Amino acid sequence: MVIGNRQEKRVSQCKCGNVWQWLGIHSAPGGDFYHTDIVGYRAIWQSLCVHDLVGKVVWGLVPEDDPALNLLLEPKCLNRKVSDSLWLRVVDLPKMFSGSGYDTDGECVIEMVDDDLCDWNNGRYLLTVSGETADVQPSSREADLTLGPQGMATLLSGHSSVTRLHSVGWAEVRDIEHIGRLDALFATRFRPHLSVGF
């Protein structure tokens, strides 16, 4: 199903199946919801909710930053359950840095520590971002940010900010006054999401 706005531009798409009997009578399975703006997102839900035989919509593998929590007066009615879906292990740290997208120019010396499985990742790297280019070089400078494998994967996936990782002890920041700059450098527009199981 594709829903358009007033100018007939495609703003959202929803892949739904037929009513699944094993979900119980009057249940509609949600599929993959894609939207480019909040108008499209609301249109998807309005379209699903107008069917008089649908008592509930079941949607699994929902992104953590899905807007439904902010649109409902009572978000608890979503019966939201959080579970693992995406596991990430950084195998080649320099390639991960240089292949990531950045919205902010900046420079940072990052140190990876305690990576026993991929010990070639351990060390300091100077990350320089300018425009759409990210350059990564080994460095002997003092680290601005120090992380272990768990913190590094969480940061580079966009799941958590430097501030969050620092507050839970997964990141060491040399100068706390620069934590906002580090947050901006590694910020992502969306949280990580895996829409299919593996």
PDB file of C-alpha atoms in Angstrom:
ATOM      1  CA  MET A   1       0.000   0.000   0.000  1.00  0.00           C
ATOM      2  CA  VAL A   2       1.366   3.419  -0.927  1.00  0.00           C
ATOM      3  CA  ILE A   3      -0.182   6.559   0.508  1.00  0.00           C
ATOM      4  CA  GLY A   4       0.330   9.941  -1.153  1.00  0.00           C
ATOM      5  CA  ASN A   5       0.028  13.507   0.068  1.00  0.00           C
ATOM      6  CA  ARG A   6      -2.018  16.284  -1.544  1.00  0.00           C
ATOM      7  CA  GLN A   7       0.528  16.819  -4.287  1.00  0.00           C
ATOM      8  CA  GLU A   8       0.373  13.065  -5.039  1.00  0.00           C
ATOM      9  CA  LYS A   9       3.973  12.581  -4.016  1.00  0.00           C
ATOM     10  CA  ARG A  10       4.732   9.226  -2.452  1.00  0.00           C
ATOM     11  CA  VAL A  11       5.227   9.881   1.237  1.00  0.00           C
ATOM     12  CA  SER A  12       4.814   6.482   2.810  1.00  0.00           C
ATOM     13  CA  GLN A  13       4.616   2.802   2.144  1.00  0.00           C
ATOM     14  CA  CYS A  14       3.328  -0.114   4.151  1.00  0.00           C
ATOM     15  CA  LYS A  15       3.784  -3.811   3.464  1.00  0.00           C
ATOM     16  CA  CYS A  16       1.005  -5.766   5.135  1.00  0.00           C
ATOM     17  CA  GLY A  17      -0.088  -9.366   4.974  1.00  0.00           C
ATOM     18  CA  ASN A  18      -3.546 -10.830   5.202  1.00  0.00           C
ATOM     19  CA  VAL A  19      -5.227 -11.283   8.550  1.00  0.00           C
ATOM     20  CA  TRP A  20      -3.308 -14.024  10.343  1.00  0.00           C
ATOM     21  CA  GLN A  21      -5.720 -16.415  12.013  1.00  0.00           C
ATOM     22  CA  TRP A  22      -3.173 -17.545  14.574  1.00  0.00           C
ATOM     23  CA  LEU A  23      -2.942 -13.994  15.913  1.00  0.00           C
ATOM     24  CA  GLY A  24      -6.571 -14.242  16.893  1.00  0.00           C
ATOM     25  CA  ILE A  25      -9.680 -12.991  15.215  1.00  0.00           C
ATOM     26  CA  HIS A  26      -9.671  -9.416  13.939  1.00  0.00           C
ATOM     27  CA  SER A  27      -5.901  -8.961  14.079  1.00  0.00           C
ATOM     28  CA  ALA A  28      -4.000  -7.302  11.253  1.00  0.00           C
ATOM     29  CA  PRO A  29      -0.268  -7.902  10.993  1.00  0.00           C
ATOM     30  CA  GLY A  30       1.798  -4.821  10.420  1.00  0.00           C
ATOM     31  CA  GLY A  31       4.712  -5.155   8.075  1.00  0.00           C
ATOM     32  CA  ASP A  32       7.465  -2.769   7.146  1.00  0.00           C
ATOM     33  CA  PHE A  33       6.365   0.845   7.541  1.00  0.00           C
ATOM     34  CA  TYR A  34       8.392   3.405   5.615  1.00  0.00           C
ATOM     35  CA  HIS A  35       7.639   7.094   5.773  1.00  0.00           C
ATOM     36  CA  THR A  36       9.407  10.242   4.666  1.00  0.00           C
ATOM     37  CA  ASP A  37       7.551  12.592   6.973  1.00  0.00           C
ATOM     38  CA  ILE A  38       5.148  12.543   9.885  1.00  0.00           C
ATOM     39  CA  VAL A  39       2.139  13.144   7.614  1.00  0.00           C
ATOM     40  CA  GLY A  40       2.891   9.889   5.813  1.00  0.00           C
ATOM     41  CA  TYR A  41       3.394   8.064   9.097  1.00  0.00           C
ATOM     42  CA  ARG A  42       0.022   9.203  10.434  1.00  0.00           C
ATOM     43  CA  ALA A  43      -1.625   8.273   7.135  1.00  0.00           C
ATOM     44  CA  ILE A  44      -0.339   4.709   7.461  1.00  0.00           C
ATOM     45  CA  TRP A  45      -1.880   4.319  10.906  1.00  0.00           C
ATOM     46  CA  GLN A  46      -5.142   5.998   9.893  1.00  0.00           C
ATOM     47  CA  SER A  47      -5.401   3.616   6.960  1.00  0.00           C
ATOM     48  CA  LEU A  48      -4.854   0.588   9.205  1.00  0.00           C
ATOM     49  CA  CYS A  49      -7.272   1.784  11.888  1.00  0.00           C
ATOM     50  CA  VAL A  50     -10.272   2.593   9.672  1.00  0.00           C
ATOM     51  CA  HIS A  51     -10.994  -1.064   8.909  1.00  0.00           C
ATOM     52  CA  ASP A  52     -13.952  -2.016  11.085  1.00  0.00           C
ATOM     53  CA  LEU A  53     -12.884  -5.652  11.418  1.00  0.00           C
ATOM     54  CA  VAL A  54      -9.422  -4.865  12.758  1.00  0.00           C
ATOM     55  CA  GLY A  55      -9.303  -4.976  16.539  1.00  0.00           C
ATOM     56  CA  LYS A  56      -5.548  -4.759  16.864  1.00  0.00           C
ATOM     57  CA  VAL A  57      -2.477  -4.279  14.728  1.00  0.00           C
ATOM     58  CA  VAL A  58       0.516  -6.497  15.473  1.00  0.00           C
ATOM     59  CA  TRP A  59       3.878  -5.122  14.365  1.00  0.00           C
ATOM     60  CA  GLY A  60       7.181  -6.711  15.282  1.00  0.00           C
ATOM     61  CA  LEU A  61      10.723  -5.431  14.792  1.00  0.00           C
ATOM     62  CA  VAL A  62       9.765  -1.795  15.284  1.00  0.00           C
ATOM     63  CA  PRO A  63      12.570   0.806  15.266  1.00  0.00           C
ATOM     64  CA  GLU A  64      13.475   2.166  18.709  1.00  0.00           C
ATOM     65  CA  ASP A  65      12.908   5.726  17.512  1.00  0.00           C
ATOM     66  CA  ASP A  66       9.496   5.020  15.974  1.00  0.00           C
ATOM     67  CA  PRO A  67       7.280   8.129  16.345  1.00  0.00           C
ATOM     68  CA  ALA A  68       4.247   6.252  17.745  1.00  0.00           C
ATOM     69  CA  LEU A  69       5.446   6.775  21.326  1.00  0.00           C
ATOM     70  CA  ASN A  70       5.299  10.543  20.803  1.00  0.00           C
ATOM     71  CA  LEU A  71       1.989  10.630  18.943  1.00  0.00           C
ATOM     72  CA  LEU A  72      -0.280   8.723  21.304  1.00  0.00           C
ATOM     73  CA  LEU A  73      -1.884  10.222  24.380  1.00  0.00           C
ATOM     74  CA  GLU A  74      -1.332   6.904  26.151  1.00  0.00           C
ATOM     75  CA  PRO A  75       1.811   5.213  24.751  1.00  0.00           C
ATOM     76  CA  LYS A  76       1.412   2.268  27.157  1.00  0.00           C
ATOM     77  CA  CYS A  77      -1.411   0.983  24.952  1.00  0.00           C
ATOM     78  CA  LEU A  78       1.267  -0.019  22.432  1.00  0.00           C
ATOM     79  CA  ASN A  79       2.310  -2.899  24.709  1.00  0.00           C
ATOM     80  CA  ARG A  80       5.874  -2.234  23.610  1.00  0.00           C
ATOM     81  CA  LYS A  81       8.506  -4.869  24.302  1.00  0.00           C
ATOM     82  CA  VAL A  82      12.210  -4.235  23.741  1.00  0.00           C
ATOM     83  CA  SER A  83      14.556  -7.040  22.744  1.00  0.00           C
ATOM     84  CA  ASP A  84      17.825  -7.623  20.908  1.00  0.00           C
ATOM     85  CA  SER A  85      17.645  -7.475  17.145  1.00  0.00           C
ATOM     86  CA  LEU A  86      20.972  -6.188  15.875  1.00  0.00           C
ATOM     87  CA  TRP A  87      24.364  -7.274  17.147  1.00  0.00           C
ATOM     88  CA  LEU A  88      27.366  -5.394  15.848  1.00  0.00           C
ATOM     89  CA  ARG A  89      31.055  -6.241  16.114  1.00  0.00           C
ATOM     90  CA  VAL A  90      33.635  -3.838  14.689  1.00  0.00           C
ATOM     91  CA  VAL A  91      36.232  -5.966  12.881  1.00  0.00           C
ATOM     92  CA  ASP A  92      38.136  -3.248  10.989  1.00  0.00           C
ATOM     93  CA  LEU A  93      37.993  -0.033  12.983  1.00  0.00           C
ATOM     94  CA  PRO A  94      39.747   2.298  10.490  1.00  0.00           C
ATOM     95  CA  LYS A  95      37.403   1.168   7.690  1.00  0.00           C
ATOM     96  CA  MET A  96      34.399   1.611   9.953  1.00  0.00           C
ATOM     97  CA  PHE A  97      35.457   5.180  10.757  1.00  0.00           C
ATOM     98  CA  SER A  98      36.212   6.119   7.158  1.00  0.00           C
ATOM     99  CA  GLY A  99      33.080   4.432   5.793  1.00  0.00           C
ATOM    100  CA  SER A 100      30.662   6.079   8.212  1.00  0.00           C
ATOM    101  CA  GLY A 101      28.707   9.188   7.297  1.00  0.00           C
ATOM    102  CA  TYR A 102      29.218  12.362   9.305  1.00  0.00           C
ATOM    103  CA  ASP A 103      27.083  15.508   9.337  1.00  0.00           C
ATOM    104  CA  THR A 104      29.633  17.643  11.179  1.00  0.00           C
ATOM    105  CA  ASP A 105      33.246  18.461  10.377  1.00  0.00           C
ATOM    106  CA  GLY A 106      35.701  17.842  13.170  1.00  0.00           C
ATOM    107  CA  GLU A 107      38.743  16.085  14.486  1.00  0.00           C
ATOM    108  CA  CYS A 108      39.108  13.572  17.280  1.00  0.00           C
ATOM    109  CA  VAL A 109      41.723  11.125  18.548  1.00  0.00           C
ATOM    110  CA  ILE A 110      39.949   7.915  19.483  1.00  0.00           C
ATOM    111  CA  GLU A 111      41.541   5.052  21.359  1.00  0.00           C
ATOM    112  CA  MET A 112      40.258   1.491  21.204  1.00  0.00           C
ATOM    113  CA  VAL A 113      41.205  -0.637  24.228  1.00  0.00           C
ATOM    114  CA  ASP A 114      40.581  -4.169  25.472  1.00  0.00           C
ATOM    115  CA  ASP A 115      39.618  -5.667  22.108  1.00  0.00           C
ATOM    116  CA  ASP A 116      40.892  -9.195  22.699  1.00  0.00           C
ATOM    117  CA  LEU A 117      38.993 -10.754  19.799  1.00  0.00           C
ATOM    118  CA  CYS A 118      40.173  -8.253  17.140  1.00  0.00           C
ATOM    119  CA  ASP A 119      43.355  -7.024  18.818  1.00  0.00           C
ATOM    120  CA  TRP A 120      44.520  -5.266  15.639  1.00  0.00           C
ATOM    121  CA  ASN A 121      41.846  -2.643  16.410  1.00  0.00           C
ATOM    122  CA  ASN A 122      43.560  -1.631  19.661  1.00  0.00           C
ATOM    123  CA  GLY A 123      45.355   1.690  19.393  1.00  0.00           C
ATOM    124  CA  ARG A 124      44.819   5.389  18.761  1.00  0.00           C
ATOM    125  CA  TYR A 125      43.378   6.846  15.595  1.00  0.00           C
ATOM    126  CA  LEU A 126      43.123  10.420  14.404  1.00  0.00           C
ATOM    127  CA  LEU A 127      39.740  10.876  12.741  1.00  0.00           C
ATOM    128  CA  THR A 128      39.471  14.006  10.585  1.00  0.00           C
ATOM    129  CA  VAL A 129      36.117  14.773   8.973  1.00  0.00           C
ATOM    130  CA  SER A 130      35.853  17.447   6.289  1.00  0.00           C
ATOM    131  CA  GLY A 131      32.782  17.655   4.102  1.00  0.00           C
ATOM    132  CA  GLU A 132      31.884  14.159   2.986  1.00  0.00           C
ATOM    133  CA  THR A 133      35.400  12.820   3.545  1.00  0.00           C
ATOM    134  CA  ALA A 134      36.628  11.063   6.677  1.00  0.00           C
ATOM    135  CA  ASP A 135      40.358  10.421   7.007  1.00  0.00           C
ATOM    136  CA  VAL A 136      41.676   7.953   9.588  1.00  0.00           C
ATOM    137  CA  GLN A 137      45.342   7.663  10.544  1.00  0.00           C
ATOM    138  CA  PRO A 138      47.194   5.989  13.424  1.00  0.00           C
ATOM    139  CA  SER A 139      48.106   8.564  16.063  1.00  0.00           C
ATOM    140  CA  SER A 140      50.417   8.972  19.035  1.00  0.00           C
ATOM    141  CA  ARG A 141      48.514  11.998  20.343  1.00  0.00           C
ATOM    142  CA  GLU A 142      46.621  11.830  23.609  1.00  0.00           C
ATOM    143  CA  ALA A 143      43.165  10.310  23.127  1.00  0.00           C
ATOM    144  CA  ASP A 144      40.104  12.565  23.282  1.00  0.00           C
ATOM    145  CA  LEU A 145      37.854   9.535  23.582  1.00  0.00           C
ATOM    146  CA  THR A 146      38.649   5.999  24.798  1.00  0.00           C
ATOM    147  CA  LEU A 147      36.294   3.066  24.295  1.00  0.00           C
ATOM    148  CA  GLY A 148      36.248  -0.725  24.466  1.00  0.00           C
ATOM    149  CA  PRO A 149      34.594  -2.928  21.828  1.00  0.00           C
ATOM    150  CA  GLN A 150      31.097  -2.684  23.295  1.00  0.00           C
ATOM    151  CA  GLY A 151      31.178   1.097  23.574  1.00  0.00           C
ATOM    152  CA  MET A 152      32.729   1.487  20.115  1.00  0.00           C
ATOM    153  CA  ALA A 153      30.043  -0.623  18.405  1.00  0.00           C
ATOM    154  CA  THR A 154      27.300   1.209  20.278  1.00  0.00           C
ATOM    155  CA  LEU A 155      28.732   4.612  19.322  1.00  0.00           C
ATOM    156  CA  LEU A 156      29.408   3.861  15.652  1.00  0.00           C
ATOM    157  CA  SER A 157      25.993   2.265  15.125  1.00  0.00           C
ATOM    158  CA  GLY A 158      24.340   5.467  16.307  1.00  0.00           C
ATOM    159  CA  HIS A 159      22.619   3.764  19.216  1.00  0.00           C
ATOM    160  CA  SER A 160      24.100   5.953  21.954  1.00  0.00           C
ATOM    161  CA  SER A 161      25.817   9.314  22.208  1.00  0.00           C
ATOM    162  CA  VAL A 162      29.245   9.896  23.718  1.00  0.00           C
ATOM    163  CA  THR A 163      27.479  11.564  26.659  1.00  0.00           C
ATOM    164  CA  ARG A 164      25.382   8.452  27.275  1.00  0.00           C
ATOM    165  CA  LEU A 165      28.348   6.089  26.934  1.00  0.00           C
ATOM    166  CA  HIS A 166      30.396   8.263  29.297  1.00  0.00           C
ATOM    167  CA  SER A 167      27.583   8.317  31.873  1.00  0.00           C
ATOM    168  CA  VAL A 168      27.374   4.498  31.969  1.00  0.00           C
ATOM    169  CA  GLY A 169      31.150   4.014  32.069  1.00  0.00           C
ATOM    170  CA  TRP A 170      31.611   2.711  28.522  1.00  0.00           C
ATOM    171  CA  ALA A 171      33.640   5.731  27.364  1.00  0.00           C
ATOM    172  CA  GLU A 172      36.362   7.892  28.847  1.00  0.00           C
ATOM    173  CA  VAL A 173      36.466  11.515  27.727  1.00  0.00           C
ATOM    174  CA  ARG A 174      39.709  13.422  28.280  1.00  0.00           C
ATOM    175  CA  ASP A 175      38.098  16.876  28.478  1.00  0.00           C
ATOM    176  CA  ILE A 176      34.477  16.775  29.602  1.00  0.00           C
ATOM    177  CA  GLU A 177      33.950  20.294  28.223  1.00  0.00           C
ATOM    178  CA  HIS A 178      34.362  18.860  24.705  1.00  0.00           C
ATOM    179  CA  ILE A 179      31.747  16.146  25.113  1.00  0.00           C
ATOM    180  CA  GLY A 180      29.164  18.168  23.164  1.00  0.00           C
ATOM    181  CA  ARG A 181      31.568  18.435  20.221  1.00  0.00           C
ATOM    182  CA  LEU A 182      32.102  14.659  20.307  1.00  0.00           C
ATOM    183  CA  ASP A 183      28.341  14.075  20.465  1.00  0.00           C
ATOM    184  CA  ALA A 184      27.880  16.262  17.378  1.00  0.00           C
ATOM    185  CA  LEU A 185      30.658  14.511  15.455  1.00  0.00           C
ATOM    186  CA  PHE A 186      29.221  11.019  16.002  1.00  0.00           C
ATOM    187  CA  ALA A 187      25.518  11.921  15.900  1.00  0.00           C
ATOM    188  CA  THR A 188      23.327   9.928  13.514  1.00  0.00           C
ATOM    189  CA  ARG A 189      19.955  10.926  12.118  1.00  0.00           C
ATOM    190  CA  PHE A 190      18.328   7.625  13.041  1.00  0.00           C
ATOM    191  CA  ARG A 191      18.849   4.897  15.604  1.00  0.00           C
ATOM    192  CA  PRO A 192      20.092   1.569  14.212  1.00  0.00           C
ATOM    193  CA  HIS A 193      17.349  -0.793  13.096  1.00  0.00           C
ATOM    194  CA  LEU A 194      17.202  -4.259  11.591  1.00  0.00           C
ATOM    195  CA  SER A 195      13.799  -4.803   9.961  1.00  0.00           C
ATOM    196  CA  VAL A 196      14.255  -8.548   9.469  1.00  0.00           C
ATOM    197  CA  GLY A 197      15.424 -11.281  11.799  1.00  0.00           C
ATOM    198  CA  PHE A 198      18.574 -13.282  11.259  1.00  0.00           C
TER     199      PHE A 198
END
